[in-house]
PDB file of C-alpha atoms in Angstrom:
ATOM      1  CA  UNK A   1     -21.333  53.895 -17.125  1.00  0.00           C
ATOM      2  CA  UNK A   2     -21.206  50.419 -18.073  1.00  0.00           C
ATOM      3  CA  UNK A   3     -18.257  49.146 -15.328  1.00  0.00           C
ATOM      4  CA  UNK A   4     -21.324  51.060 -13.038  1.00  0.00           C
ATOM      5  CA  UNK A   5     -23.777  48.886 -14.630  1.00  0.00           C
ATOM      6  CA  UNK A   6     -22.129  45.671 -14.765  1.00  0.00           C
ATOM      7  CA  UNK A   7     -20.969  46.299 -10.611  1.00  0.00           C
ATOM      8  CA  UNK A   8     -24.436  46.850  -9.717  1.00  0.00           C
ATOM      9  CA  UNK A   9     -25.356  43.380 -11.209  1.00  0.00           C
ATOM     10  CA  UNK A  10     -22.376  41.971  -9.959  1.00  0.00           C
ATOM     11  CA  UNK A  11     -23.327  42.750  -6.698  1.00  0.00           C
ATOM     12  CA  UNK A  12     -26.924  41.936  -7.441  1.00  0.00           C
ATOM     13  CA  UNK A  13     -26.136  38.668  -8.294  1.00  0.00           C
ATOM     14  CA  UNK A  14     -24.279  37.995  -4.908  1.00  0.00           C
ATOM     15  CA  UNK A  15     -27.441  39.280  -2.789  1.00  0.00           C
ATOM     16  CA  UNK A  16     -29.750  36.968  -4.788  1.00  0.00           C
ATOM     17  CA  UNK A  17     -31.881  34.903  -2.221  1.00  0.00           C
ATOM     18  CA  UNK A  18     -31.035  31.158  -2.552  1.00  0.00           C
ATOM     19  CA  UNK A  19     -33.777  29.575  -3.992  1.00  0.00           C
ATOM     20  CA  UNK A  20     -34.541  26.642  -1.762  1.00  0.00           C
ATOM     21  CA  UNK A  21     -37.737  25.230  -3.831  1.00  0.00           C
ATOM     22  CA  UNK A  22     -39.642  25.336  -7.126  1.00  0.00           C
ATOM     23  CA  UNK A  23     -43.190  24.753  -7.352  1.00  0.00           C
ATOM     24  CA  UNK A  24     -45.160  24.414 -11.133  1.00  0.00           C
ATOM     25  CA  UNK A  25     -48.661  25.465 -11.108  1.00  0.00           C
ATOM     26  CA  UNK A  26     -49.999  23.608 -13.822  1.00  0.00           C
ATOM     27  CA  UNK A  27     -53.008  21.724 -15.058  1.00  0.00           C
ATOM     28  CA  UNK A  28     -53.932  17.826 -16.109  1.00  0.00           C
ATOM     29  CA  UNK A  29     -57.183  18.236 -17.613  1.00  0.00           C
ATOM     30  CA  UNK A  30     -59.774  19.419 -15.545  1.00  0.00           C
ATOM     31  CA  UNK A  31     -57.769  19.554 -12.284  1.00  0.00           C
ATOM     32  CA  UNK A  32     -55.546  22.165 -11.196  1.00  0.00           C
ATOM     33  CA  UNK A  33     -53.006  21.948  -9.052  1.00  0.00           C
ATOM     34  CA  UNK A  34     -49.783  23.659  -7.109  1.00  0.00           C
ATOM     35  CA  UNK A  35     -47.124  20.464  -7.311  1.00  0.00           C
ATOM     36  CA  UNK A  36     -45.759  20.159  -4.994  1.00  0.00           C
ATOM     37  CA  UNK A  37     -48.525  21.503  -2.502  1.00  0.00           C
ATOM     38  CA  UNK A  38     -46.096  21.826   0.368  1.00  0.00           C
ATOM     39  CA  UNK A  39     -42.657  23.077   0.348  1.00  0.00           C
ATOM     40  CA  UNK A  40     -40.490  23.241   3.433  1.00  0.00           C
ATOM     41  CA  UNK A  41     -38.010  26.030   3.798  1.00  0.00           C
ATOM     42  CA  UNK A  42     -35.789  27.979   5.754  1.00  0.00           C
ATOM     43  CA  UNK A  43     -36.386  31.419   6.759  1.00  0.00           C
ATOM     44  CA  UNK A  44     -34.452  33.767   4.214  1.00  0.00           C
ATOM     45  CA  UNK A  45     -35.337  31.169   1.753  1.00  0.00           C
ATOM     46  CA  UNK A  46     -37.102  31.563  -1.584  1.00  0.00           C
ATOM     47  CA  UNK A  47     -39.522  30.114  -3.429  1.00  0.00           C
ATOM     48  CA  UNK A  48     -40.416  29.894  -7.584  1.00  0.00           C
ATOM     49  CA  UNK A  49     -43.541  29.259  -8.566  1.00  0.00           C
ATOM     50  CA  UNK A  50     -43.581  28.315 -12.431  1.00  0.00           C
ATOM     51  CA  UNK A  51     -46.623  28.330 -14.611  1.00  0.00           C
ATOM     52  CA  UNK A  52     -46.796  25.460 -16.742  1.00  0.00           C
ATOM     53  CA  UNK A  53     -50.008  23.570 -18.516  1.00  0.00           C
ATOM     54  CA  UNK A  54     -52.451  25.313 -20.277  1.00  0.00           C
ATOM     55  CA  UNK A  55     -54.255  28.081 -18.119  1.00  0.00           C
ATOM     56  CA  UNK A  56     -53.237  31.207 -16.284  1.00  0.00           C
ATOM     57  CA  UNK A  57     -53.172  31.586 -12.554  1.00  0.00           C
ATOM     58  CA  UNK A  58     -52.140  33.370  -9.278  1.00  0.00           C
ATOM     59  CA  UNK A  59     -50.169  32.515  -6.150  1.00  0.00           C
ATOM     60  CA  UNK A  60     -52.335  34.667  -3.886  1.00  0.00           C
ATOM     61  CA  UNK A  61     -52.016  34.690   0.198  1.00  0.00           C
ATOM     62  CA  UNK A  62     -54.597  33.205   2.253  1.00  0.00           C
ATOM     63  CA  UNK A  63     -56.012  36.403   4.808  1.00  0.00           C
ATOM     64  CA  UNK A  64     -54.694  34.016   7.386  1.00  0.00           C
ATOM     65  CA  UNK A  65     -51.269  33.763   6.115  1.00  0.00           C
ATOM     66  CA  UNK A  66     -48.808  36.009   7.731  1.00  0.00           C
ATOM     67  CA  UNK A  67     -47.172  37.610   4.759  1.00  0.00           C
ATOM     68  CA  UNK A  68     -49.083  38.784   2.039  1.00  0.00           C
ATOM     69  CA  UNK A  69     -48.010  38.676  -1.094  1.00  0.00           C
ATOM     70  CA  UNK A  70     -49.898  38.158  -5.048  1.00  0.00           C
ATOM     71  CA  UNK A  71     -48.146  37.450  -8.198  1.00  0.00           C
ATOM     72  CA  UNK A  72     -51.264  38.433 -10.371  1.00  0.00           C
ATOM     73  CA  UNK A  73     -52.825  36.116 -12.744  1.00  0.00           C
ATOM     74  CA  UNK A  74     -50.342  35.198 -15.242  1.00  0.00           C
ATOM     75  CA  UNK A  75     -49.704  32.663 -18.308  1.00  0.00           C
ATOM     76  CA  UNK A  76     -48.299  29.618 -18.780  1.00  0.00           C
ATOM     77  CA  UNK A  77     -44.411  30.117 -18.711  1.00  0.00           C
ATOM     78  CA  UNK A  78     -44.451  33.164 -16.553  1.00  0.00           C
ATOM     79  CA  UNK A  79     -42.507  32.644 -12.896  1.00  0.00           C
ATOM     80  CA  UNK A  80     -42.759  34.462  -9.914  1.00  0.00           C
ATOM     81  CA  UNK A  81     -40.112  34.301  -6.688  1.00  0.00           C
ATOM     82  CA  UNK A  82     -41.326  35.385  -3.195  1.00  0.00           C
ATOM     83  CA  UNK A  83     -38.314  35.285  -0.589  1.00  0.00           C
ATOM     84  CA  UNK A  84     -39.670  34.486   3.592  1.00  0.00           C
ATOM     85  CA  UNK A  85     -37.411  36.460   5.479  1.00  0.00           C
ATOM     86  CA  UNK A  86     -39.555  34.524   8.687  1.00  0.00           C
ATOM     87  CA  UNK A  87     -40.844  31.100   9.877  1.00  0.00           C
ATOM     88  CA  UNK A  88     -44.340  30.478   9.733  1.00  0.00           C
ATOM     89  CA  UNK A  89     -46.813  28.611   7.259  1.00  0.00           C
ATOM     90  CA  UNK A  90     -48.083  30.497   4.506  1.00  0.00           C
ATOM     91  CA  UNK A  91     -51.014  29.726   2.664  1.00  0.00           C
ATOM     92  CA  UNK A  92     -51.886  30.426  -0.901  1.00  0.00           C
ATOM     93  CA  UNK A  93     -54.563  29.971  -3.516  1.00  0.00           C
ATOM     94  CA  UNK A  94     -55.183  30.745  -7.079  1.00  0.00           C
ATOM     95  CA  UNK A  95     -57.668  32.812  -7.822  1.00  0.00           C
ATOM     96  CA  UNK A  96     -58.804  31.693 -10.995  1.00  0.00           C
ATOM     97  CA  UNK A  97     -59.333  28.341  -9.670  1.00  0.00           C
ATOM     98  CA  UNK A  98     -61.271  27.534  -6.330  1.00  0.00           C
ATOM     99  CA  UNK A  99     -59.723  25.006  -4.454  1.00  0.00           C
ATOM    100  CA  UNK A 100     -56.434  25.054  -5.770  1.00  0.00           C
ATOM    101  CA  UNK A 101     -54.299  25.515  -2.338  1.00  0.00           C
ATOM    102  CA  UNK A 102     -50.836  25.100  -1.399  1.00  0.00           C
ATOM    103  CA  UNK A 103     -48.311  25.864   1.622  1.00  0.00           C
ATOM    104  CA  UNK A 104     -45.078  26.893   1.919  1.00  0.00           C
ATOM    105  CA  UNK A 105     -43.816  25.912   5.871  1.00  0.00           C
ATOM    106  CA  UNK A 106     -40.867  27.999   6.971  1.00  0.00           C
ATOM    107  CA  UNK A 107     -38.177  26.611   9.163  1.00  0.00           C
ATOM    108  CA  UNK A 108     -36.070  29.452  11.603  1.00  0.00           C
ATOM    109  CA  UNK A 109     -33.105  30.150   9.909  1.00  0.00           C
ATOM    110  CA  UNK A 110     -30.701  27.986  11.160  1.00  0.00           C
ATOM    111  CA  UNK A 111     -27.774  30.234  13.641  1.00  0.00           C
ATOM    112  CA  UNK A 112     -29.752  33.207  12.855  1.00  0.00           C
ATOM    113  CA  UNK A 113     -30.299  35.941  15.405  1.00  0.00           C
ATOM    114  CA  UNK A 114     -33.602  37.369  17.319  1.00  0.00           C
ATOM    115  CA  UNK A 115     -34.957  35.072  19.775  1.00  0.00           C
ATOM    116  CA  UNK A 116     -32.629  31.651  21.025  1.00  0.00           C
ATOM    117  CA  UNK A 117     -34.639  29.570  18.643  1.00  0.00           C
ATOM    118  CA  UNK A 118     -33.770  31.853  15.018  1.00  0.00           C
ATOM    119  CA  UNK A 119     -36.948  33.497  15.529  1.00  0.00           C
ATOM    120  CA  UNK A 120     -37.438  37.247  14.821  1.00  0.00           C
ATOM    121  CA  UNK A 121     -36.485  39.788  17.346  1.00  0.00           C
ATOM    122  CA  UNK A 122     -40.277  40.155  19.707  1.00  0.00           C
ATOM    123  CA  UNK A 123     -41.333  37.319  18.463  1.00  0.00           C
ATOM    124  CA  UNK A 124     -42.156  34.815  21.799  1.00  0.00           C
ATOM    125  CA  UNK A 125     -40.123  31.407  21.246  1.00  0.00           C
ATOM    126  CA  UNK A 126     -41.266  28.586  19.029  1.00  0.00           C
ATOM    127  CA  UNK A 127     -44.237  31.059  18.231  1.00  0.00           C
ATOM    128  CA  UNK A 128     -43.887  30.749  14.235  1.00  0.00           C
ATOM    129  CA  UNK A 129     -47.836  30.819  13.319  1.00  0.00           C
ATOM    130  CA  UNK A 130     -49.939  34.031  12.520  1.00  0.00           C
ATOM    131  CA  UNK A 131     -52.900  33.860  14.920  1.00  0.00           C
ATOM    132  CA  UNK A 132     -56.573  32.880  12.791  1.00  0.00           C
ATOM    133  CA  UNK A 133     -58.436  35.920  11.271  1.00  0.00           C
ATOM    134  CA  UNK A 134     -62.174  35.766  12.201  1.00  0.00           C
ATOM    135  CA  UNK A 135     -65.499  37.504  12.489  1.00  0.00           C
ATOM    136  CA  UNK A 136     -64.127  39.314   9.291  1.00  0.00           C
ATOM    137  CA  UNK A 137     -66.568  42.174   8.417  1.00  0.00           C
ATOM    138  CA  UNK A 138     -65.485  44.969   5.803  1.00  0.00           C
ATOM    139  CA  UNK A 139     -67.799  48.137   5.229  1.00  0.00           C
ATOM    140  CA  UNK A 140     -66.427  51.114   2.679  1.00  0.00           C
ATOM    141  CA  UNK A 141     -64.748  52.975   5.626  1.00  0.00           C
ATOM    142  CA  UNK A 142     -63.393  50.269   7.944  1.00  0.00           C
ATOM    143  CA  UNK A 143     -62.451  46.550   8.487  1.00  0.00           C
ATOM    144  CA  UNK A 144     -63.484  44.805  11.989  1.00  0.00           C
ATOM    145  CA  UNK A 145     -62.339  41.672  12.934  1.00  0.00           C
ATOM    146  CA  UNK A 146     -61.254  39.076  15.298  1.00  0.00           C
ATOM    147  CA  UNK A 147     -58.117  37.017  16.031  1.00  0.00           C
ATOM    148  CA  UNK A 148     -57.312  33.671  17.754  1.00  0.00           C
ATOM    149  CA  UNK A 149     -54.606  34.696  19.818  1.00  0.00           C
ATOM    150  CA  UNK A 150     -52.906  38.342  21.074  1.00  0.00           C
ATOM    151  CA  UNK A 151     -50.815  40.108  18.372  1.00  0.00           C
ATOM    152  CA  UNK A 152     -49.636  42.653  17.112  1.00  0.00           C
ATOM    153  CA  UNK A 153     -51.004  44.055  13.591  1.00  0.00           C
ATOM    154  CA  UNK A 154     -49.534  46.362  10.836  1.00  0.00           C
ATOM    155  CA  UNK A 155     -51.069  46.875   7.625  1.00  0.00           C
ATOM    156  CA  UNK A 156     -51.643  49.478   5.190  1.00  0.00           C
ATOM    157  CA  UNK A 157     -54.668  49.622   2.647  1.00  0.00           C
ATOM    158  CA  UNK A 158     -55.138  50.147  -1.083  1.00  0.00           C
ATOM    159  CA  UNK A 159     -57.282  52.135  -2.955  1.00  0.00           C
ATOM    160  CA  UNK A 160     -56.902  52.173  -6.284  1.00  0.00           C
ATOM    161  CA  UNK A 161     -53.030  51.908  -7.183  1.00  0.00           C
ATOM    162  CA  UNK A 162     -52.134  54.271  -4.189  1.00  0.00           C
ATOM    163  CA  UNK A 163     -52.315  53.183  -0.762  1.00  0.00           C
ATOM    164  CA  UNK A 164     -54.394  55.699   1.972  1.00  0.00           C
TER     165      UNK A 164
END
């Protein structure tokens, strides 16, 4: 049992993302911010966001981004690692703290397969932006909206801790 154990970290360890950036969400005072703001990666990349200062926070996607992903609100010395397995610019917030914003730009992976540019398979060349959400109206039973540009949509939706 314990060769099986130490193989499957073993071979963990060798599929570990590469972590192409670090980003400390911190406070000076009154102001709190993501520092850097922007990080530039490539896609298949990762990204650890390290709480630091004195409050707790969140890395929390924008609606618009076009992954969506939420670490929670956590403490100071908690981490959290997201990979981007595709090119695009995704926005995040905290949610504790309005106005506390920051982007991580994805690159295409560089030789990587799908379209001729290391975009994913369907996706139309150089196309590495979600379209805009807008006209976003949410009742108890439904969610209409609008968005800048054709596309296509998956999602699924919580309720609770189970998704319906």
């Amino acid at each position: 049992m314990r060769l099986l154990a130490a193989t499957v970290a073993w071979v963990g360890a060798l599929a570990a993302p590469a972590m192409a950036a670090d980003v400390t969400a911190t406070n000076t005072g009154a102001t709190n911010i993501f520092d850097p703001p922007t990080v530039n990666i490539q896609a298949g990349d990762s990204v650890t966001w390290t709480w630091g200062g004195s409050n707790p926070h969140s890395v929390t996607s924008d609606m618009s981004s076009p992954m969506s992903f939420d670490s929670g609100i956590r403490s100071p010395g908690a981490s959290f690692t997201i990979q981007f397995p595709t090119a695009g610019a995704f926005t995040y917030h905290c949610i504790v703290h309005p106005g506390m914003n920051g982007t991580v730009v994805v690159a295409p992976a560089s030789g990587g397969g799908g379209g001729g540019d290391g975009s994913p398979p369907g996706a139309t060349p150089g196309d590495t932006v979600a379209p805009a959400v807008s006209a976003l109206k949410v009742q108890s039973r439904w969610i209409r909206f609008a968005l800048s540009e054709p596309a296509k949509l998956t999602g699924s939706v919580k309720k609770g801790a189970r998704r319906v």
